Coordinates of C-alpha atoms in Angstrom, one line a residue:
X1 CA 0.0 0.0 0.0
X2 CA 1.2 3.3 -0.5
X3 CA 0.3 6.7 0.8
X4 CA -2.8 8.8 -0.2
X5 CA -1.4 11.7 -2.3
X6 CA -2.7 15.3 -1.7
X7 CA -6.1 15.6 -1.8
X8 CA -8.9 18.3 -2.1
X9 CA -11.7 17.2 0.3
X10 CA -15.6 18.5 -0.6
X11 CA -18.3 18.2 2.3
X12 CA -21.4 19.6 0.5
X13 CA -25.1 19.0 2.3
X14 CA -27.6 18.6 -0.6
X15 CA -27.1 16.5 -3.5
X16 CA -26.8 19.9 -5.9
X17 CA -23.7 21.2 -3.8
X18 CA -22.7 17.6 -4.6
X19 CA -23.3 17.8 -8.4
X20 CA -22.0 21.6 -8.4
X21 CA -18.8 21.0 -6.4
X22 CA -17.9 18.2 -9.1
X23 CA -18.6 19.9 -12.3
X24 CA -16.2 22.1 -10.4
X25 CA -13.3 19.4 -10.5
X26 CA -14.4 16.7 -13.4
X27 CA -11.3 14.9 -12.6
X28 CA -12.8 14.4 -8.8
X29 CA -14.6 11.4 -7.1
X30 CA -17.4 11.1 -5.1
X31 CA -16.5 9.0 -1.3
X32 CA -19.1 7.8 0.5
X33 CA -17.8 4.8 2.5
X34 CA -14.7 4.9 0.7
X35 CA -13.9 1.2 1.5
X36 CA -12.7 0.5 -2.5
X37 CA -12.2 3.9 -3.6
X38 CA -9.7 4.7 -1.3
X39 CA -7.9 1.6 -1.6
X40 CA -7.6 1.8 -4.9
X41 CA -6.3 5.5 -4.7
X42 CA -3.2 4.4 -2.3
X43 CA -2.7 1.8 -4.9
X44 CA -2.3 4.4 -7.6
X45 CA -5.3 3.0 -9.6
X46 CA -7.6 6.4 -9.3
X47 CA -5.7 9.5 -8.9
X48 CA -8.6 12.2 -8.3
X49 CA -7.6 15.7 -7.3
X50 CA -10.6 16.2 -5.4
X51 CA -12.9 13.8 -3.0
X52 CA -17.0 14.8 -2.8
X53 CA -17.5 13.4 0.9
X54 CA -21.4 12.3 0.9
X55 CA -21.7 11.5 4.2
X56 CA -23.3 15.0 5.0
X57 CA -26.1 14.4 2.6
X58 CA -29.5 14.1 4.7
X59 CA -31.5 12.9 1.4
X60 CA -28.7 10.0 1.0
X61 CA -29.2 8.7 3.8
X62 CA -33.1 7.1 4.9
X63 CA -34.9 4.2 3.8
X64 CA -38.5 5.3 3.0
X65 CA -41.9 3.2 2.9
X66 CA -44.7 3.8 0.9
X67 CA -47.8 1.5 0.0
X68 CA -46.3 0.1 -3.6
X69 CA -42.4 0.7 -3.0
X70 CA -39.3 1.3 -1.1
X71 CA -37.2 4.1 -1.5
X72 CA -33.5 3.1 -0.1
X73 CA -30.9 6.3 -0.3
X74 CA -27.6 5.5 -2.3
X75 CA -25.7 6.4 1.2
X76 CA -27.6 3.9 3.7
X77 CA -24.8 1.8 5.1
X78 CA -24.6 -1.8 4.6
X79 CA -25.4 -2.6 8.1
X80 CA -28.4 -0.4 8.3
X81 CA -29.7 -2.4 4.7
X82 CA -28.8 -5.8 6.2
X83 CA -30.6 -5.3 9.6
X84 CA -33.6 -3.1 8.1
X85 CA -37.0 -5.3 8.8
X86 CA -38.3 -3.3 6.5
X87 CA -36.2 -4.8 3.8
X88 CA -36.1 -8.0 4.9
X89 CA -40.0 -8.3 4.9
X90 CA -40.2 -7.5 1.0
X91 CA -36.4 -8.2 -0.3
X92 CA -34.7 -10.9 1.5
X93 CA -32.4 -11.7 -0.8
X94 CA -31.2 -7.6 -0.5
X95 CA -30.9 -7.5 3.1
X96 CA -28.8 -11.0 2.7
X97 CA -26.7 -9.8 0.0
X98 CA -26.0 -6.3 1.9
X99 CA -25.3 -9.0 5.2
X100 CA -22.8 -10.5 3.2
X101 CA -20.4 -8.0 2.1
X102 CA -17.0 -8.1 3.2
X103 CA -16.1 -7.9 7.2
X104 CA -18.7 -6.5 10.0
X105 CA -16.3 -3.1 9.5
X106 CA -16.4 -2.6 6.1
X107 CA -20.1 -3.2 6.4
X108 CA -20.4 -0.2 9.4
X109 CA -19.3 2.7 7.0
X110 CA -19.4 1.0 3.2
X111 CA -23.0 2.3 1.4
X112 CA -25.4 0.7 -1.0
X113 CA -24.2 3.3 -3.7
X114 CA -20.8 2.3 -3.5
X115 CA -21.9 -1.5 -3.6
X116 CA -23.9 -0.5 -6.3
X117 CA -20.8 1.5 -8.1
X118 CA -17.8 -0.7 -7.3
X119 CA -15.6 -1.0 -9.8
X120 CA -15.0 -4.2 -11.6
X121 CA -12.0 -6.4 -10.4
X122 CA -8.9 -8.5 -11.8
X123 CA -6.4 -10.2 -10.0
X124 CA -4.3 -8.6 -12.6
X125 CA -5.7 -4.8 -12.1
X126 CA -5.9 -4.7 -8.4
X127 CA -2.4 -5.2 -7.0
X128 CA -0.2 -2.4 -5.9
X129 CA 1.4 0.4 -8.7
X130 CA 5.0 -1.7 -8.9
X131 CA 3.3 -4.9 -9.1
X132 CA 1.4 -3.7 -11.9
X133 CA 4.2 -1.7 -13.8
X134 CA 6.0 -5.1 -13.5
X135 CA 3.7 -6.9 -15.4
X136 CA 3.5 -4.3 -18.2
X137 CA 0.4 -2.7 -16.7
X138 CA -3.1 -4.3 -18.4
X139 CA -5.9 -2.7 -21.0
X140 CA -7.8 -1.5 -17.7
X141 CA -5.3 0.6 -16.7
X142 CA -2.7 2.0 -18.4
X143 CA -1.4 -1.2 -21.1
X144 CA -2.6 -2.6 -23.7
X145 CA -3.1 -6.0 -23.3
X146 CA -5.4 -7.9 -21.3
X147 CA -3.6 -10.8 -19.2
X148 CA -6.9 -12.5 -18.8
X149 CA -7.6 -13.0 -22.5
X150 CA -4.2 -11.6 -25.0
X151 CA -5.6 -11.8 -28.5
X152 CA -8.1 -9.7 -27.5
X153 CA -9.0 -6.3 -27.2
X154 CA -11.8 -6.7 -24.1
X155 CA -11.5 -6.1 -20.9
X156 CA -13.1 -9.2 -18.7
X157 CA -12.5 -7.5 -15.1
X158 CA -15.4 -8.6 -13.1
X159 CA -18.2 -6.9 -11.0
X160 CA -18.2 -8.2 -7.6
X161 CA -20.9 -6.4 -5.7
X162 CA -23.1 -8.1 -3.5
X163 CA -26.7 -6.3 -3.6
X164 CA -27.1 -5.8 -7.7
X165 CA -28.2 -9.5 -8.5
X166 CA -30.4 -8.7 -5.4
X167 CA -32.1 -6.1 -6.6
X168 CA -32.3 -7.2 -10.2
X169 CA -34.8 -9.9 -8.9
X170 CA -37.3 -7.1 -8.2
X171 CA -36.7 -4.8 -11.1
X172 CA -35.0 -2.1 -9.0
X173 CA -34.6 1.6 -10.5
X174 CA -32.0 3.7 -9.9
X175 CA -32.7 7.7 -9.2
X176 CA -29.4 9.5 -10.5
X177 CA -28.5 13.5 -10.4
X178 CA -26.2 14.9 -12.4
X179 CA -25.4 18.3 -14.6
X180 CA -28.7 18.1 -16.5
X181 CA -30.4 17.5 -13.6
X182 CA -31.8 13.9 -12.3
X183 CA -33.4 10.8 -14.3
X184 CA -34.6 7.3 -13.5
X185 CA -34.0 4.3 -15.1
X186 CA -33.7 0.6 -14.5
X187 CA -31.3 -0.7 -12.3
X188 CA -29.8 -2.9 -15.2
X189 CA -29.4 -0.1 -17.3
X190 CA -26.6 0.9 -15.2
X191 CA -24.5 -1.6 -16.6
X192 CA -22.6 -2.1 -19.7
X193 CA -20.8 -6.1 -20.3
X194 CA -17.3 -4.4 -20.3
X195 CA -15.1 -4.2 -17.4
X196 CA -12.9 -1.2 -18.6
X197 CA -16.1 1.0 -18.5
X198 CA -18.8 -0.8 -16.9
X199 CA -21.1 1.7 -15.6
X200 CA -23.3 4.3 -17.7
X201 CA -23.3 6.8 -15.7
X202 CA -22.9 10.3 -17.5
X203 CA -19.9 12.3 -16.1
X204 CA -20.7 14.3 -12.8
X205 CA -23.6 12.1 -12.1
X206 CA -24.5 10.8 -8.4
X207 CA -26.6 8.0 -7.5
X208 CA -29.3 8.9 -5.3
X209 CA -31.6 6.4 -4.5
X210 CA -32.8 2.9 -5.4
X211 CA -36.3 2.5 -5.8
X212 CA -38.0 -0.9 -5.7
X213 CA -41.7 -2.0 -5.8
X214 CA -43.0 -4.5 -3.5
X215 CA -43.9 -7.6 -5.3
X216 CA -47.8 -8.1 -5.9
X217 CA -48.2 -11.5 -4.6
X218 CA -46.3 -13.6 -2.2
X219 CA -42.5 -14.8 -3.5
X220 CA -39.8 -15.7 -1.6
X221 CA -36.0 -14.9 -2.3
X222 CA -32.3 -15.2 -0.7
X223 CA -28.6 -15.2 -1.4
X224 CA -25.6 -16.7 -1.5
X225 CA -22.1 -16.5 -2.6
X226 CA -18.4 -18.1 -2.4
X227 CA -15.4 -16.8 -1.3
X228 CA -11.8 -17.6 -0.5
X229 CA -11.7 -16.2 2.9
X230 CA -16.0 -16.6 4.5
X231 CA -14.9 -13.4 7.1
X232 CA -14.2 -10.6 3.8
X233 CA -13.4 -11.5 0.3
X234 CA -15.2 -10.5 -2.4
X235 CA -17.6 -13.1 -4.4
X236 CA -15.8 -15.6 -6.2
X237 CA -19.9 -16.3 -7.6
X238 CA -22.8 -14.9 -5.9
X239 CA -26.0 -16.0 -6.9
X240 CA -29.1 -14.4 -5.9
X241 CA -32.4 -16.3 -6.2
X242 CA -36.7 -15.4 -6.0
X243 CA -39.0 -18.2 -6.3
X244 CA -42.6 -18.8 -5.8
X245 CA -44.9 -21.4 -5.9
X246 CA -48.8 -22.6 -6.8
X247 CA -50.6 -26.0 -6.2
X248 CA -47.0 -27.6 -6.1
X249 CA -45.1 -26.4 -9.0
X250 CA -42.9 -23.2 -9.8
X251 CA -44.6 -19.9 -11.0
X252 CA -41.9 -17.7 -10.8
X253 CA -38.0 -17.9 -10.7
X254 CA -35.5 -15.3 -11.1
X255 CA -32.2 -16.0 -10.6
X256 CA -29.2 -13.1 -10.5
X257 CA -25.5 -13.5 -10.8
X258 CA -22.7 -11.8 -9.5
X259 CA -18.4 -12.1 -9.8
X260 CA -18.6 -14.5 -13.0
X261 CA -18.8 -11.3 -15.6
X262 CA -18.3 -7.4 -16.3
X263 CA -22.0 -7.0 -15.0
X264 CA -24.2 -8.1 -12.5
X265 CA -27.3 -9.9 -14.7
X266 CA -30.4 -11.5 -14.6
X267 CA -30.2 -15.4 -16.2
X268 CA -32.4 -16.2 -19.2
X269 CA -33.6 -18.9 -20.4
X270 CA -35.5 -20.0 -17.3
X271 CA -39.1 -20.0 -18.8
X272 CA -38.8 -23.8 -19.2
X273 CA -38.9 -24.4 -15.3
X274 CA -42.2 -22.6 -14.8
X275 CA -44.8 -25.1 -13.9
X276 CA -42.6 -28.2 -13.3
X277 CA -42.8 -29.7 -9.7
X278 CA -39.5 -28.2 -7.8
X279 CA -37.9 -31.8 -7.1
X280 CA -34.1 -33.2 -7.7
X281 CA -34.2 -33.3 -11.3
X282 CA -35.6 -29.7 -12.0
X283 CA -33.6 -28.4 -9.4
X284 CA -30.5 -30.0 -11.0
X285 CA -31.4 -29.0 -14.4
X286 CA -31.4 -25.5 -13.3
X287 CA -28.1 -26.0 -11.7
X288 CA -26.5 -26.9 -15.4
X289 CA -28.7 -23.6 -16.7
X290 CA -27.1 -21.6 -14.6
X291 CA -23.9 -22.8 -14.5
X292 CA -23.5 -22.6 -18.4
X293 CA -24.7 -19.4 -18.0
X294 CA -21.9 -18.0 -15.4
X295 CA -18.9 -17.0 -18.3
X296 CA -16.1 -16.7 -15.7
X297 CA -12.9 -15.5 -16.8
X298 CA -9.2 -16.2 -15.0
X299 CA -10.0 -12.7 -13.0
X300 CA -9.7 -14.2 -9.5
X301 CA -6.9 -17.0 -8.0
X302 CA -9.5 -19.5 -8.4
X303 CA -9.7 -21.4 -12.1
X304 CA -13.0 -20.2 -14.2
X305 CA -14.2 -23.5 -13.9
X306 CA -14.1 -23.8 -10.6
X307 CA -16.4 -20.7 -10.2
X308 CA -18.9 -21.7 -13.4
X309 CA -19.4 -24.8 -11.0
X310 CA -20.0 -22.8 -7.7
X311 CA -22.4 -20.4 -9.7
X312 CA -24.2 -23.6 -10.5
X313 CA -24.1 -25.1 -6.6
X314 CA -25.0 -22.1 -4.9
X315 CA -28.2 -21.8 -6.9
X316 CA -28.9 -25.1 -6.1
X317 CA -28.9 -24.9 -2.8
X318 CA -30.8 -22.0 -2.5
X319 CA -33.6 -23.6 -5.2
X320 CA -33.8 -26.4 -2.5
X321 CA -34.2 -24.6 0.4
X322 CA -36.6 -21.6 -1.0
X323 CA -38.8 -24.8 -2.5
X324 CA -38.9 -26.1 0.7
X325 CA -39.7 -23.1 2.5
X326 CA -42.5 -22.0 -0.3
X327 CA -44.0 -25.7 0.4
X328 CA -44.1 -25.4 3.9
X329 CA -45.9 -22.0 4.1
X330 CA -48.3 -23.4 1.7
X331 CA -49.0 -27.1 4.2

């Protein structure tokens, strides 16, 4: 690690001071929690000039009921979102996922935005600045080649945040403010399948809130994930799963991915379980779906095959339990 270089520090206290103070310095960052963003600064990855500390931000900060929706600010902690009841009665899966992010600490000051917003990762982007200038540098960062794929021109770093593939279950929006002023749009529309640029975000823009409707009948959802170290790494595959159930037999399945690309993302292709009866054989089948579905790259010190197959495990063991739970409730 190396130390934090001179830095301009920004406390604004409405999201426009926000906006205004970064149009100010385009070159700047916003810090919420800080818990990636500042690491990767020491490392010499992002060198900002400035820092836009959220933290002062009233509006950023509350989780908000209303009969149809939740509204959960971009700068709620992880450890508020993991232990709201609020979110737990209508999302499980997002209160598990935010439960589930690195270490109890990181989870005290890190934010759903920056969850949201983390940048993609590589075993071969995020070591320290000599490690990478030894190796050439890669096509994230400074080089022009990628060590993960060389006769290509891609980038293949993944995303590794927890709560997306939570939140895609439940067609999340995302609220965002920027220059022009703010917009909403789908929570999957903030990704783009390239791990050089993965985020659509327009420059100066700030992510406000997330805004998620409560589902219209009963369903049932939870997460998962592997790591290397079960106290704080990041997902080596995190799968995030809704299910529900009538007279016996599947109605609904969603089934969101994490760490295995560029992008958190929904799975396709799961029409053909809908009304089969949720035993061994359907659950495995859904297993291979997924698991042909996870395109892991050599981004992590595990093998891609290795995580393809825990992609594939993890969903189903959560199809098993959910199942069993949905048929229960219903006895």
């Amino acid at each position: 690690m190396e130390l934090l270089s001179e830095l301009k520090l920004h406390h604004p206290i409405s999201v426009e001071d926000a906006v205004s103070l970064h149009a100010a310095a385009p070159t700047g960052r916003y810090l919420a929690g800080g818990s990636d963003l500042l690491v990767n600064v020491r490392r010499g990855i992002e060198q900002p000039g400035s820092l836009v500390y959220l933290d002062n931000i009233a509006e950023l900060q509350s989780i908000t009921d209303a009969p149809d929706q939740i509204t959960i600010g971009a700068g709620v902690t992880l450890r508020e979102l993991a232990n709201s009841a609020l979110v737990h009665e209508h999302f499980a899966a997002v209160a598990q996922a935010a439960g589930e992010v690195a270490g109890p600490s990181h989870r005290e000051y890190g934010t759903l935005g920056g969850n949201l917003c983390l940048d993609t990762r590589c075993v071969f982007y995020n070591q320290s600045e000599w490690w990478r200038a030894a190796n050439n540098y890669c096509l994230k960062s400074r080089g022009d080649i990628c060590h993960v794929a060389p006769g290509g021109k891609k980038c293949f770093a993944a995303f590794s945040g927890d709560v997306a593939p939570a939140l895609l279950l439940f067609d999340a929006e995302v609220e965002l403010a920027g220059p022009s002023g703010r917009r909403r749009m789908a929570l999957a529309e903030l990704y783009r399948n390239d791990g050089m640029d993965h985020l659509t975000l327009e420059t100066g823009e700030l992510l406000v809130a997330v805004h998620v409707a409560k589902p219209s009948v009963p369903v049932t959802s939870a997460y998962a994930k592997s790591r290397v170290r079960g106290s704080i790494d990041f997902p080596l595959a995190g799968v995030a799963l809704r299910m529900a159930m009538r007279d016996g037999r599947i109605a609904e399945l969603r089934v969101g991915l994490t760490g295995v690309s560029p992008l958190p993302f929904l799975a396709g292709k799961l029409d053909k379980f809908i009304g089969r009866a949720p035993d061994q054989a359907c659950l495995e089948d859904l297993r291979d779906a997924i698991r042909s579905q996870a395109k892991a790259m050599k981004t992590t010190v595990t093998p891609p095959h290795y995580r393809r197959r825990v992609a594939g495990a993890l969903t189903l063991k959560l199809a098993q339990s959910l199942a069993q739970d949905l048929v229960e409730a219903s006895s």
